[in-house]
mmCIF file of C-alpha atoms in Angstrom:
data_model
loop_
_atom_site.group_PDB
_atom_site.id
_atom_site.type_symbol
_atom_site.label_atom_id
_atom_site.label_comp_id
_atom_site.label_asym_id
_atom_site.label_seq_id
_atom_site.Cartn_x
_atom_site.Cartn_y
_atom_site.Cartn_z
ATOM 1 C CA MET A 1 229.451 -25.297 -48.052
ATOM 2 C CA LYS A 2 228.499 -23.425 -44.906
ATOM 3 C CA THR A 3 225.384 -23.034 -42.855
ATOM 4 C CA SER A 4 224.853 -20.290 -40.332
ATOM 5 C CA ARG A 5 223.206 -21.188 -37.069
ATOM 6 C CA SER A 6 221.403 -19.011 -34.577
ATOM 7 C CA THR A 7 219.299 -20.224 -31.677
ATOM 8 C CA THR A 8 215.637 -19.241 -31.855
ATOM 9 C CA ARG A 9 213.641 -19.616 -28.665
ATOM 10 C CA HIS A 10 210.091 -18.592 -29.597
ATOM 11 C CA PRO A 11 209.616 -17.650 -33.247
ATOM 12 C CA ASP A 12 206.401 -15.835 -34.150
ATOM 13 C CA HIS A 13 204.950 -18.612 -36.306
ATOM 14 C CA VAL A 14 205.463 -21.396 -33.703
ATOM 15 C CA ASP A 15 203.214 -21.688 -30.644
ATOM 16 C CA HIS A 16 204.997 -20.408 -27.489
ATOM 17 C CA HIS A 17 204.161 -23.528 -25.429
ATOM 18 C CA ARG A 18 205.304 -25.885 -28.198
ATOM 19 C CA ALA A 19 208.476 -23.892 -28.914
ATOM 20 C CA GLN A 20 209.772 -24.275 -25.347
ATOM 21 C CA HIS A 21 209.857 -28.066 -25.820
ATOM 22 C CA LEU A 22 211.719 -27.947 -29.131
ATOM 23 C CA SER A 23 215.343 -27.353 -30.061
ATOM 24 C CA LEU A 24 214.717 -24.773 -32.785
ATOM 25 C CA GLU A 25 217.457 -23.215 -34.856
ATOM 26 C CA THR A 26 217.431 -21.015 -37.948
ATOM 27 C CA ARG A 27 219.728 -22.173 -40.727
ATOM 28 C CA GLN A 28 220.659 -20.803 -44.114
ATOM 29 C CA ILE A 29 220.459 -23.521 -46.772
ATOM 30 C CA ILE A 30 221.084 -23.507 -50.500
ATOM 31 C CA THR A 31 218.071 -24.413 -52.625
ATOM 32 C CA GLU A 32 217.378 -24.392 -56.358
ATOM 33 C CA ASP A 33 216.154 -20.786 -55.960
ATOM 34 C CA GLY A 34 219.150 -19.583 -53.945
ATOM 35 C CA VAL A 35 219.758 -19.205 -50.197
ATOM 36 C CA ALA A 36 216.755 -19.674 -47.899
ATOM 37 C CA SER A 37 216.283 -19.396 -44.137
ATOM 38 C CA VAL A 38 214.643 -22.436 -42.590
ATOM 39 C CA LEU A 39 213.607 -23.242 -39.039
ATOM 40 C CA VAL A 40 214.872 -26.667 -37.957
ATOM 41 C CA ASN A 41 213.893 -28.732 -34.920
ATOM 42 C CA ASP A 42 217.208 -30.414 -34.102
ATOM 43 C CA SER A 43 215.633 -32.551 -31.381
ATOM 44 C CA GLU A 44 213.703 -34.605 -33.939
ATOM 45 C CA SER A 45 216.712 -35.412 -36.096
ATOM 46 C CA PRO A 46 219.293 -38.030 -35.070
ATOM 47 C CA LEU A 47 221.721 -36.133 -37.325
ATOM 48 C CA GLY A 48 221.114 -32.943 -35.346
ATOM 49 C CA TRP A 49 221.886 -34.805 -32.135
ATOM 50 C CA LEU A 50 225.080 -36.270 -33.610
ATOM 51 C CA ALA A 51 226.163 -32.877 -34.968
ATOM 52 C CA ARG A 52 225.780 -31.284 -31.501
ATOM 53 C CA ARG A 53 227.410 -34.125 -29.574
ATOM 54 C CA LYS A 54 231.189 -34.128 -29.106
ATOM 55 C CA GLY A 55 233.385 -37.224 -29.207
ATOM 56 C CA ARG A 56 236.396 -37.931 -27.024
ATOM 57 C CA ASP A 57 238.574 -35.887 -29.365
ATOM 58 C CA GLY A 58 236.356 -32.820 -28.807
ATOM 59 C CA ARG A 59 235.018 -32.802 -32.370
ATOM 60 C CA SER A 60 231.409 -33.298 -33.415
ATOM 61 C CA MET A 61 230.379 -36.905 -34.017
ATOM 62 C CA ILE A 62 229.463 -36.001 -37.591
ATOM 63 C CA SER A 63 231.029 -33.211 -39.607
ATOM 64 C CA PRO A 64 229.134 -30.274 -41.131
ATOM 65 C CA HIS A 65 229.346 -31.706 -44.655
ATOM 66 C CA GLN A 66 227.944 -35.041 -43.422
ATOM 67 C CA PHE A 67 225.112 -33.268 -41.595
ATOM 68 C CA ILE A 68 224.209 -31.141 -44.624
ATOM 69 C CA ALA A 69 224.198 -34.184 -46.918
ATOM 70 C CA GLY A 70 221.911 -36.125 -44.585
ATOM 71 C CA GLU A 71 219.530 -33.190 -44.192
ATOM 72 C CA LYS A 72 219.433 -32.711 -47.970
ATOM 73 C CA LEU A 73 218.395 -36.350 -48.385
ATOM 74 C CA ARG A 74 215.688 -35.908 -45.738
ATOM 75 C CA ALA A 75 214.431 -32.714 -47.402
ATOM 76 C CA ASP A 76 214.061 -34.487 -50.754
ATOM 77 C CA PHE A 77 212.392 -37.449 -49.036
ATOM 78 C CA THR A 78 209.909 -35.085 -47.364
ATOM 79 C CA ARG A 79 209.257 -33.006 -50.504
ATOM 80 C CA GLY A 80 208.756 -36.221 -52.459
ATOM 81 C CA ASN A 81 205.996 -37.236 -50.019
ATOM 82 C CA MET A 82 207.695 -40.620 -49.654
ATOM 83 C CA ALA A 83 206.866 -41.302 -46.006
ATOM 84 C CA PRO A 84 204.190 -43.954 -45.496
ATOM 85 C CA CYS A 85 200.811 -42.524 -44.543
ATOM 86 C CA MET A 86 200.113 -43.362 -40.895
ATOM 87 C CA THR A 87 196.700 -41.682 -40.518
ATOM 88 C CA ALA A 88 193.286 -42.076 -42.072
ATOM 89 C CA ASN A 89 192.347 -39.861 -45.006
ATOM 90 C CA TRP A 90 189.061 -38.310 -43.838
ATOM 91 C CA ALA A 91 188.716 -36.307 -47.062
ATOM 92 C CA ALA A 92 188.240 -39.472 -49.132
ATOM 93 C CA PRO A 93 184.640 -40.523 -49.739
ATOM 94 C CA THR A 94 183.642 -43.845 -48.203
ATOM 95 C CA GLY A 95 184.360 -46.705 -50.567
ATOM 96 C CA GLY A 96 186.194 -44.425 -52.988
ATOM 97 C CA ARG A 97 189.806 -44.090 -53.888
ATOM 98 C CA PRO A 98 191.953 -41.960 -51.551
ATOM 99 C CA ARG A 99 192.487 -38.399 -52.623
ATOM 100 C CA GLY A 100 195.353 -36.047 -52.076
ATOM 101 C CA ALA A 101 198.723 -35.226 -53.544
ATOM 102 C CA GLY A 102 200.717 -38.280 -54.397
ATOM 103 C CA SER A 103 197.880 -40.801 -54.135
ATOM 104 C CA ASN A 104 197.761 -41.109 -57.912
ATOM 105 C CA PRO A 105 200.911 -40.867 -60.075
ATOM 106 C CA GLY A 106 199.012 -38.526 -62.425
ATOM 107 C CA GLU A 107 198.463 -36.104 -59.525
ATOM 108 C CA MET A 108 202.116 -35.805 -58.496
ATOM 109 C CA THR A 109 203.610 -32.369 -58.705
ATOM 110 C CA ASP A 110 206.856 -31.665 -60.530
ATOM 111 C CA ILE A 111 208.553 -30.973 -57.183
ATOM 112 C CA MET A 112 207.492 -34.374 -55.853
ATOM 113 C CA MET A 113 208.711 -36.154 -58.963
ATOM 114 C CA THR A 114 212.113 -34.458 -59.049
ATOM 115 C CA SER A 115 212.546 -34.940 -55.279
ATOM 116 C CA ARG A 116 211.851 -38.661 -55.612
ATOM 117 C CA GLN A 117 214.307 -38.886 -58.486
ATOM 118 C CA ARG A 118 216.994 -37.143 -56.401
ATOM 119 C CA VAL A 119 216.422 -39.573 -53.504
ATOM 120 C CA SER A 120 216.665 -42.542 -55.861
ATOM 121 C CA GLN A 121 219.851 -41.205 -57.475
ATOM 122 C CA ALA A 122 221.444 -40.490 -54.090
ATOM 123 C CA LEU A 123 220.670 -43.966 -52.736
ATOM 124 C CA ASP A 124 221.909 -45.593 -55.951
ATOM 125 C CA ALA A 125 225.162 -43.621 -55.664
ATOM 126 C CA CYS A 126 225.630 -44.798 -52.064
ATOM 127 C CA GLY A 127 224.939 -48.418 -52.934
ATOM 128 C CA PRO A 128 223.010 -51.138 -51.109
ATOM 129 C CA GLU A 129 225.576 -51.278 -48.289
ATOM 130 C CA PHE A 130 224.722 -47.755 -47.111
ATOM 131 C CA SER A 131 221.277 -46.894 -48.493
ATOM 132 C CA GLY A 132 219.392 -48.743 -45.736
ATOM 133 C CA VAL A 133 221.097 -46.977 -42.847
ATOM 134 C CA LEU A 134 220.702 -43.604 -44.607
ATOM 135 C CA MET A 135 216.962 -44.205 -45.025
ATOM 136 C CA ASP A 136 216.585 -45.354 -41.406
ATOM 137 C CA VAL A 137 218.483 -42.484 -39.789
ATOM 138 C CA CYS A 138 218.061 -39.529 -42.186
ATOM 139 C CA CYS A 139 214.545 -40.162 -43.514
ATOM 140 C CA PHE A 140 212.719 -42.282 -40.907
ATOM 141 C CA LEU A 141 214.596 -40.569 -38.016
ATOM 142 C CA ARG A 142 215.481 -43.805 -36.228
ATOM 143 C CA GLY A 143 218.093 -43.667 -33.507
ATOM 144 C CA LEU A 144 221.404 -45.487 -33.834
ATOM 145 C CA GLU A 145 220.598 -47.939 -31.026
ATOM 146 C CA ASP A 146 217.351 -48.898 -32.772
ATOM 147 C CA VAL A 147 219.229 -49.473 -36.037
ATOM 148 C CA GLU A 148 221.780 -51.682 -34.266
ATOM 149 C CA ARG A 149 219.075 -53.695 -32.526
ATOM 150 C CA GLU A 150 216.989 -54.205 -35.682
ATOM 151 C CA ARG A 151 220.014 -55.249 -37.760
ATOM 152 C CA ASN A 152 221.749 -57.252 -35.013
ATOM 153 C CA TRP A 153 224.838 -55.053 -35.246
ATOM 154 C CA PRO A 154 227.371 -54.706 -32.409
ATOM 155 C CA ALA A 155 226.910 -51.779 -30.028
ATOM 156 C CA ARG A 156 228.221 -48.431 -31.322
ATOM 157 C CA SER A 157 228.805 -49.814 -34.820
ATOM 158 C CA ALA A 158 225.928 -47.888 -36.434
ATOM 159 C CA LYS A 159 227.756 -44.598 -35.888
ATOM 160 C CA VAL A 160 230.751 -45.781 -37.914
ATOM 161 C CA VAL A 161 228.581 -47.177 -40.729
ATOM 162 C CA LEU A 162 226.517 -43.973 -40.757
ATOM 163 C CA GLN A 163 229.643 -41.804 -40.972
ATOM 164 C CA LEU A 164 230.872 -43.804 -43.972
ATOM 165 C CA ALA A 165 227.428 -43.618 -45.581
ATOM 166 C CA LEU A 166 227.209 -39.855 -45.029
ATOM 167 C CA ASP A 167 230.673 -39.398 -46.544
ATOM 168 C CA ARG A 168 229.579 -41.216 -49.678
ATOM 169 C CA LEU A 169 226.316 -39.243 -49.757
ATOM 170 C CA ALA A 170 228.201 -35.955 -49.365
ATOM 171 C CA ARG A 171 230.520 -36.929 -52.208
ATOM 172 C CA HIS A 172 227.466 -37.636 -54.402
ATOM 173 C CA TYR A 173 226.087 -34.170 -53.623
ATOM 174 C CA GLY A 174 229.470 -32.545 -54.230
ATOM 175 C CA PHE A 175 230.049 -31.481 -50.618
ATOM 176 C CA ALA A 176 233.762 -31.780 -49.939
ATOM 177 C CA SER A 177 235.208 -32.289 -46.501
ATOM 178 C CA GLU A 178 238.246 -30.321 -45.434
ATOM 179 C CA VAL A 179 241.390 -32.048 -46.675
ATOM 180 C CA ARG A 180 244.410 -32.079 -44.394
ATOM 181 C CA GLY A 181 247.987 -33.136 -44.908
ATOM 182 C CA GLN A 182 250.407 -32.762 -47.771
ATOM 183 C CA ALA A 183 249.741 -33.951 -51.281
ATOM 184 C CA SER A 184 251.632 -37.067 -52.236
ATOM 185 C CA LYS A 185 253.993 -36.906 -55.190
ATOM 186 C CA VAL A 186 253.032 -40.038 -57.082
ATOM 187 C CA ARG A 187 254.475 -39.814 -60.560
ATOM 188 C CA THR A 188 253.150 -43.013 -62.081
ATOM 189 C CA TRP A 189 251.335 -46.193 -61.190
ATOM 190 C CA LEU A 190 252.755 -48.131 -64.143
ATOM 191 C CA ALA A 191 254.870 -51.203 -63.645
ATOM 192 C CA GLU A 192 258.549 -50.821 -64.497
ATOM 193 C CA ASP A 193 258.234 -52.966 -67.623
ATOM 194 C CA ALA A 194 255.124 -51.169 -68.960
ATOM 195 C CA ALA A 195 255.501 -49.392 -72.284
ATOM 196 C CA PHE A 196 253.428 -46.639 -73.893
ATOM 197 C CA GLU A 197 251.955 -47.322 -77.330
ATOM 198 C CA SER A 198 252.285 -44.598 -79.899
#
């Protein structure tokens, strides 16, 4: 799976002053309706930072398939309106129940429901060992140092755990990494004394 990247300095629909403080890029992504162009602010995403940063070997700290998997999880999280509300709802009448999409399960849209289901399925597929770090970094946009500090992990360990988690997430989504090396020629895993039943 490929994404095309092109730097965008000041797009028409983003304020000129705001755009100069952002790291905006246009990407082609695959959606349910086909290929769509989206404008992404890489500076807000820890995954964007990791994808741009090179390690000692000269390669990106996360691979393209890991980046795409993490961004897909974040997109579903955002579409599912799963982030906790941090502001007051001024549209709600005083003393009444809050209004707005997602405040009542009966008011959820189909897109929100399916997005939440996809997030749940993805996290279940990754297991409890990796789902927390995926939520922290991909969805809540926490930096790796913050994750290490909050979980009392050794320095620079969050990157390794995140890479493993993103690999499992990418496998769940069906994004394959590039395979290198020669195929092994294993003929059988049976013990020598095993017999086939007819």
